[in-house]
Coordinates of C-alpha atoms and ligand atoms in Angstrom, one line a residue:
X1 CA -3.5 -3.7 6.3
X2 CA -5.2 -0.4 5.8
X3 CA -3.2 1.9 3.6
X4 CA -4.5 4.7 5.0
X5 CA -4.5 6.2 9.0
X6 CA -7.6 6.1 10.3
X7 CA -8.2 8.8 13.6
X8 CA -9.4 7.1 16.6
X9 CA -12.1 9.4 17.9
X10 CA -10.9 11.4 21.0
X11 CA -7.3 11.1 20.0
X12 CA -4.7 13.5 19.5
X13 CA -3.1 13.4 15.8
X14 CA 0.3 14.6 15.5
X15 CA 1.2 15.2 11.8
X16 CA 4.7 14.7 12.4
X17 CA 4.4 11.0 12.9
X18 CA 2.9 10.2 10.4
X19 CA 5.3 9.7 7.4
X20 CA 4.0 10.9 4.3
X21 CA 6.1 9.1 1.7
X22 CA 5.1 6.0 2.8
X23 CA 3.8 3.1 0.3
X24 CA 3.5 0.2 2.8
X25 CA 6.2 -2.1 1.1
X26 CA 4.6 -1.9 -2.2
X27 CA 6.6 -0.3 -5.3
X28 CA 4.6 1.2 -7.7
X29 CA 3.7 -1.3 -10.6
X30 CA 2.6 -3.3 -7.6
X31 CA 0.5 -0.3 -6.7
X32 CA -1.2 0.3 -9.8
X33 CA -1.9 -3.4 -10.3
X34 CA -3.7 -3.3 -6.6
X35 CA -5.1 0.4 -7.8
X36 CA -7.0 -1.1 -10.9
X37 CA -8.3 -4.2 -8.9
X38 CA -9.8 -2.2 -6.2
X39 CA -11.0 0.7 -8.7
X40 CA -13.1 -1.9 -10.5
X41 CA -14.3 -3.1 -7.5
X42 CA -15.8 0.5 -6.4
X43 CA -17.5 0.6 -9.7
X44 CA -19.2 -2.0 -8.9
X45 CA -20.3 -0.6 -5.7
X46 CA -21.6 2.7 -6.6
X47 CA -23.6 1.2 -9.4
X48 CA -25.6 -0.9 -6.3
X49 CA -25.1 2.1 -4.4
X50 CA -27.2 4.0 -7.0
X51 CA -29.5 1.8 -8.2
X52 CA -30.5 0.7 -4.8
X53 CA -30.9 4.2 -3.5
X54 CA -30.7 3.8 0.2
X55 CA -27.2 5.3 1.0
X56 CA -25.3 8.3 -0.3
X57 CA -21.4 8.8 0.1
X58 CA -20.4 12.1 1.1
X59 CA -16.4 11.8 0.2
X60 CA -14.3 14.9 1.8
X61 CA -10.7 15.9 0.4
X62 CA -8.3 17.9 2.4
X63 CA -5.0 19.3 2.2
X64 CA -2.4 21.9 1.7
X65 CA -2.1 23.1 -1.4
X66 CA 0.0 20.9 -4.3
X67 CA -1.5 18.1 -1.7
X68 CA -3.3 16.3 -4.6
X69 CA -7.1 17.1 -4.2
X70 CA -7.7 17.3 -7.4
X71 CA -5.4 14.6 -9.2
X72 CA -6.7 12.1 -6.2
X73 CA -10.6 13.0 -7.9
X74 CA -9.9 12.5 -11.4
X75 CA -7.9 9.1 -10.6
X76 CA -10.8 7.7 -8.1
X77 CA -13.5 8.4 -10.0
X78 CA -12.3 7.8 -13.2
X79 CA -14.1 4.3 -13.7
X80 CA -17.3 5.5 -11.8
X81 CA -20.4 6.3 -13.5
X82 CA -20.8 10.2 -13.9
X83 CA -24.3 10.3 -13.9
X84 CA -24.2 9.0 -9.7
X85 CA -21.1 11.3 -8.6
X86 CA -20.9 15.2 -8.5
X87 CA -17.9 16.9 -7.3
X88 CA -18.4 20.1 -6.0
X89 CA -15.1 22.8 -5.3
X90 CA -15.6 24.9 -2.3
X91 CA -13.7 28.5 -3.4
X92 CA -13.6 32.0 -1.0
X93 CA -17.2 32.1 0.0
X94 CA -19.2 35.0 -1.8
X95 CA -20.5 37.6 0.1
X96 CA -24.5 35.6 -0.7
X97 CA -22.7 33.1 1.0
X98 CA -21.0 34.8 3.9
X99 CA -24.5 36.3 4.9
X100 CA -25.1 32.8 5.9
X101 CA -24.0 30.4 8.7
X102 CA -20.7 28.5 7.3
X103 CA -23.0 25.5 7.3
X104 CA -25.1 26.5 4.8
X105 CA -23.5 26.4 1.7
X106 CA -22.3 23.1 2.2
X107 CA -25.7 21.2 3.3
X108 CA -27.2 22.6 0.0
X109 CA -25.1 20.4 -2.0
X110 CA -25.0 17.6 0.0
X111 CA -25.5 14.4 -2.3
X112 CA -28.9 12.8 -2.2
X113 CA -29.9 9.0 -1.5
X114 CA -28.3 6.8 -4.0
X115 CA -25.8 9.6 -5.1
X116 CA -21.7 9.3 -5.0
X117 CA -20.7 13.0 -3.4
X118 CA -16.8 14.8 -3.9
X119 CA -16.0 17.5 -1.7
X120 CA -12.4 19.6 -3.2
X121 CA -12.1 21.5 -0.1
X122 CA -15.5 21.4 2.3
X123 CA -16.9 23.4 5.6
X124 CA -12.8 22.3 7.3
X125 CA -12.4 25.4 5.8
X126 CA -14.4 27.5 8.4
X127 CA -11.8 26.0 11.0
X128 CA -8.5 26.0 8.5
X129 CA -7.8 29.0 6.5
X130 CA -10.6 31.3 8.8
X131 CA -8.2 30.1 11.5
X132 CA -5.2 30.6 10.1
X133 CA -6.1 34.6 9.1
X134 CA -8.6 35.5 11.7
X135 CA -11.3 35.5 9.5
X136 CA -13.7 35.4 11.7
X137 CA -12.9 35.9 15.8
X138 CA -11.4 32.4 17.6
X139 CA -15.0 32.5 19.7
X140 CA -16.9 31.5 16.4
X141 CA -14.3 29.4 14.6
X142 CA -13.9 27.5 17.9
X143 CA -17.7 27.0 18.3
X144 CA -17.5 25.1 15.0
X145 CA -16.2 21.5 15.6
X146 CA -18.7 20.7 17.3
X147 CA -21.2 22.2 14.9
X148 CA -19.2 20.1 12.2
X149 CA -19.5 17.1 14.3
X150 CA -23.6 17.9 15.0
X151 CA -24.1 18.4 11.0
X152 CA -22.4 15.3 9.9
X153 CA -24.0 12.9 12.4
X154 CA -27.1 14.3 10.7
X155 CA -26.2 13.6 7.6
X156 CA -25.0 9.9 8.8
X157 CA -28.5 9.2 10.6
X158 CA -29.8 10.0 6.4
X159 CA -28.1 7.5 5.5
X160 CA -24.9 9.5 3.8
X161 CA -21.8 7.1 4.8
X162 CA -19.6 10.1 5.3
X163 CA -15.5 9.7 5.0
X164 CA -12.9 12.6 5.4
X165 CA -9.5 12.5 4.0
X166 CA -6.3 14.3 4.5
X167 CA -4.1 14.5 2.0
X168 CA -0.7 14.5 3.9
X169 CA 2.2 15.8 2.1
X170 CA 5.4 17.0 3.6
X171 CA 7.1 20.2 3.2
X172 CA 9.6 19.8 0.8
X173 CA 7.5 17.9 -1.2
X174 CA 4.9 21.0 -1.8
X175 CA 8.2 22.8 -2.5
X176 CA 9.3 20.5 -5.3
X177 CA 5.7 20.5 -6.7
X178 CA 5.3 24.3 -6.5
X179 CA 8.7 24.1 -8.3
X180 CA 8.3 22.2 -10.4
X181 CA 5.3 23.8 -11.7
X182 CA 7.7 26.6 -12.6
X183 CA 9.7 24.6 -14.9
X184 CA 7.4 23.6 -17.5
X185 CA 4.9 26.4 -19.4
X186 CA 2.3 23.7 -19.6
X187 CA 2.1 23.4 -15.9
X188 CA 2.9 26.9 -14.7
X189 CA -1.5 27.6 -15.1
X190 CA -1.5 25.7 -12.0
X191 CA 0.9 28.1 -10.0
X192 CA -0.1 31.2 -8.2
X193 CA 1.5 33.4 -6.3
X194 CA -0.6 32.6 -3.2
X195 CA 0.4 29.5 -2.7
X196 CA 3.6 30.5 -2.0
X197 CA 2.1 32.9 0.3
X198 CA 0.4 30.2 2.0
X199 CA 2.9 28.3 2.3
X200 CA 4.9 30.9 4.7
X201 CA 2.0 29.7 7.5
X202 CA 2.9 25.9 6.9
X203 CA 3.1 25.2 10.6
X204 CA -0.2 27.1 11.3
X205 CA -2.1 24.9 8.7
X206 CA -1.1 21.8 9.8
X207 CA -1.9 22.8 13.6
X208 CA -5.1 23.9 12.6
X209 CA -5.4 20.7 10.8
X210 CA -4.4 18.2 13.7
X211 CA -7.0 20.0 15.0
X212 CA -9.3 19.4 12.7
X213 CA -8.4 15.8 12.5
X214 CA -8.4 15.3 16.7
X215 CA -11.4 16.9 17.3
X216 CA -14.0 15.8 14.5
X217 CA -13.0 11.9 13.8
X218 CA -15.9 10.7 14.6
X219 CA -17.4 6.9 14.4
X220 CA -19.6 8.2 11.8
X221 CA -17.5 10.3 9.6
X222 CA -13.7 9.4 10.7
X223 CA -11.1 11.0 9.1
X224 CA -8.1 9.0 7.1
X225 CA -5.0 10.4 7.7
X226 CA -3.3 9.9 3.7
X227 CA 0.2 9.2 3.0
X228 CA 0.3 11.6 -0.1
X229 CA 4.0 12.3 -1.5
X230 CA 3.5 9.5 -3.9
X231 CA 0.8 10.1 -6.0
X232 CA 0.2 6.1 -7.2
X233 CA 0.2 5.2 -3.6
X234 CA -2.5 8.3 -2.3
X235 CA -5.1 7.1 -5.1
X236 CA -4.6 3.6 -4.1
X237 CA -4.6 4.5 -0.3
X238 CA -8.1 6.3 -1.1
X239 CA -9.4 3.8 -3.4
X240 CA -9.1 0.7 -0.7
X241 CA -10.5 3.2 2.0
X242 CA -13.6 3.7 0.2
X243 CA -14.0 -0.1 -1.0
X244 CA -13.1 -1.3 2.2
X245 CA -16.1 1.4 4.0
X246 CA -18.9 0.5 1.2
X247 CA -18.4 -3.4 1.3
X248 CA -20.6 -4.2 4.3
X249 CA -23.2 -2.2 2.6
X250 CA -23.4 -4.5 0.1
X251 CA -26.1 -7.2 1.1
X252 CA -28.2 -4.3 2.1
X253 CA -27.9 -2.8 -1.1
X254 CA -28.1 -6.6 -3.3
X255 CA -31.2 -7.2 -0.5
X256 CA -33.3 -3.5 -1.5
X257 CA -32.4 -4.5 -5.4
X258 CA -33.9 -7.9 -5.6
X259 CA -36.9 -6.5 -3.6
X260 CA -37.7 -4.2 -6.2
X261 CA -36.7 -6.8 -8.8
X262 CA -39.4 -8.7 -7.3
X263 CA -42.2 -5.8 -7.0
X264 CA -41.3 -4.6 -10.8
X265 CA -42.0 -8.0 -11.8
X266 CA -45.2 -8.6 -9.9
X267 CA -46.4 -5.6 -11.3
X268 CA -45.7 -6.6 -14.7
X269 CA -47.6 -10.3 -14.1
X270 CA -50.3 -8.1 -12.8
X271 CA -50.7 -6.5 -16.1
X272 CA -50.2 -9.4 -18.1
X273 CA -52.9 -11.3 -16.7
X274 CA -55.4 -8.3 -16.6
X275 CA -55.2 -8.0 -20.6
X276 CA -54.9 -11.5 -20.7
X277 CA -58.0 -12.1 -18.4
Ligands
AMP301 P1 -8.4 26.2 -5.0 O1 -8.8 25.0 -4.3 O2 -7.0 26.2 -5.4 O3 -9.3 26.5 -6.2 O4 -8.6 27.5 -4.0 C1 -9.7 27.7 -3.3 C2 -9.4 28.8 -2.3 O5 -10.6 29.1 -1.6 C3 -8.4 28.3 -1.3 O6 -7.4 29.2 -1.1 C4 -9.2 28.1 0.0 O7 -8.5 28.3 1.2 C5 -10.3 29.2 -0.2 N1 -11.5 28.9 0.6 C6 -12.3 27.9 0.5 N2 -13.3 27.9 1.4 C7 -13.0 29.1 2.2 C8 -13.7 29.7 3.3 N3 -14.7 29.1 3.8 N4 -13.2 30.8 3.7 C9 -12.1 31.4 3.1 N5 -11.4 30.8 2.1 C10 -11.9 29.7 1.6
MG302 MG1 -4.8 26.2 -5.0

């Protein structure tokens, strides 16, 4: 059973049913055993992944703030090979930046062939907080789904296998966690005032973002809905999302390996029997 929620394309997500302290039965030692199966498992996958060059992943996180974003990156990735992955953070676009479609930041860092790609925060940006403060005016932000959807089926016809998730929190949980951040000095460098701020247009965000979610799932980059309260049971949610996407890649991948297996080591016969001969 998939731990995450995955959005049928064409339907209408409603955040409120979907409960985000949910861990599917499991409690959490049985999580974390589950977590370090799968984990090593993805390892595995991105090293074929790499090596074999013919697909990149193009990984997009989402969510309020306190969601998770980047606490779900450094538990995911933790066992993968850093010289395949590069996260990039999307911040408040610079004004080099704005003088540019809100496309074009985004496709410049797009992760090459063989290449394991984090987005913290991503182009849903352009329809989430623009939205949410009339950044731009609602003809331009609402011209941009389908924009979205045109640019990622490009990037899926590439060969980038292209997954969205939503880190779903509820709102007294962001309230603990902003909180909580308070408490301890060690943590309080994470807290800014803004969040709070934010947080005032709750209901806003997550309209915008059943938005989001509704009309941009798409067969060829879906977006998972993630139960995210508990943090052992997002990274686990995530973690099986990913495996579960990349394992049918994997005779394709084992397939374009032993091919070039096969042409290195013709080569090298070639050599041998040239200085031999
Ligand atoms: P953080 O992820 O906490 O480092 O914050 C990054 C901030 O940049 C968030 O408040 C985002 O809403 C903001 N941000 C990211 N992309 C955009 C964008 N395209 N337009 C406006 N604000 C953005
Ligand atoms: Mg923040």
């Amino acid at each position: 059973m998939p731990y995450t929620h995955r959005v049928t394309p064409g339907s209408h997500v409603k955040l409120k049913d979907h409960d985000a302290g949910e861990t599917a039965g499991l409690d959490k030692a049985a999580g974390h055993a589950r977590f370090a199966e799968l984990n090593a498992e993805l390892d595995t996958l991105q090293e074929e992944m790499y090596a074999a060059g013919r697909n990149s992943v193009l990984m997009i996180l989402q969510g309020m703030d306190t969601s998770g974003k980047d606490g779900a990156i450094r538990a995911v990735m933790a066992n993968l090979n850093p010289q395949g992955c590069r996260v990039e953070s999307f911040k408040v676009p610079t004004e080099h930046e704005l003088a540019h479609d809100f496309l074009w930041r985004v496709h410049r860092v797009t992760p090459e062939l063989g290449m394991f790609g984090v987005f913290n925060r991503s182009h849903y940006e352009d329809v989430l907080v623009v939205r949410v403060h009339d950044l731009v005016p609602r003809d331009v932000w609402k011209q941009r789904y389908e924009q979205i959807n045109a640019f990622e089926s490009l990037l899926a016809a590439n060969g980038t296998i292209v997954l969205k998730f939503f880190l779903h929190i509820s709102r007294k949980e962001q309230e603990e966690r902003l909180l909580a951040r308070e408490q301890e000095l060690g943590k309080a460098w994470k807290l800014s005032a803004g969040d709070w701020r934010e947080r005032e247009h709750w209901d806003a965000y997550q309209e915008a973002y059943e938005d989001a979610l509704s009309r941009c799932s798409t067969d060829v980059a879906p977006w998972y809905v993630v139960p995210a309260n508990r943090k052992w049971f997002r990274n686990l949610a995530i973690t099986e999302t990913l495996v579960e996407t990349l394992r049918p890649y994997r005779p394709s991948w084992k397939q374009a390996l032993e091919e070039m297996s096969r042409a290195r080591l013709a080569e090298l016969a070639a050599y041998r029997s040239q200085r031999g001969g």
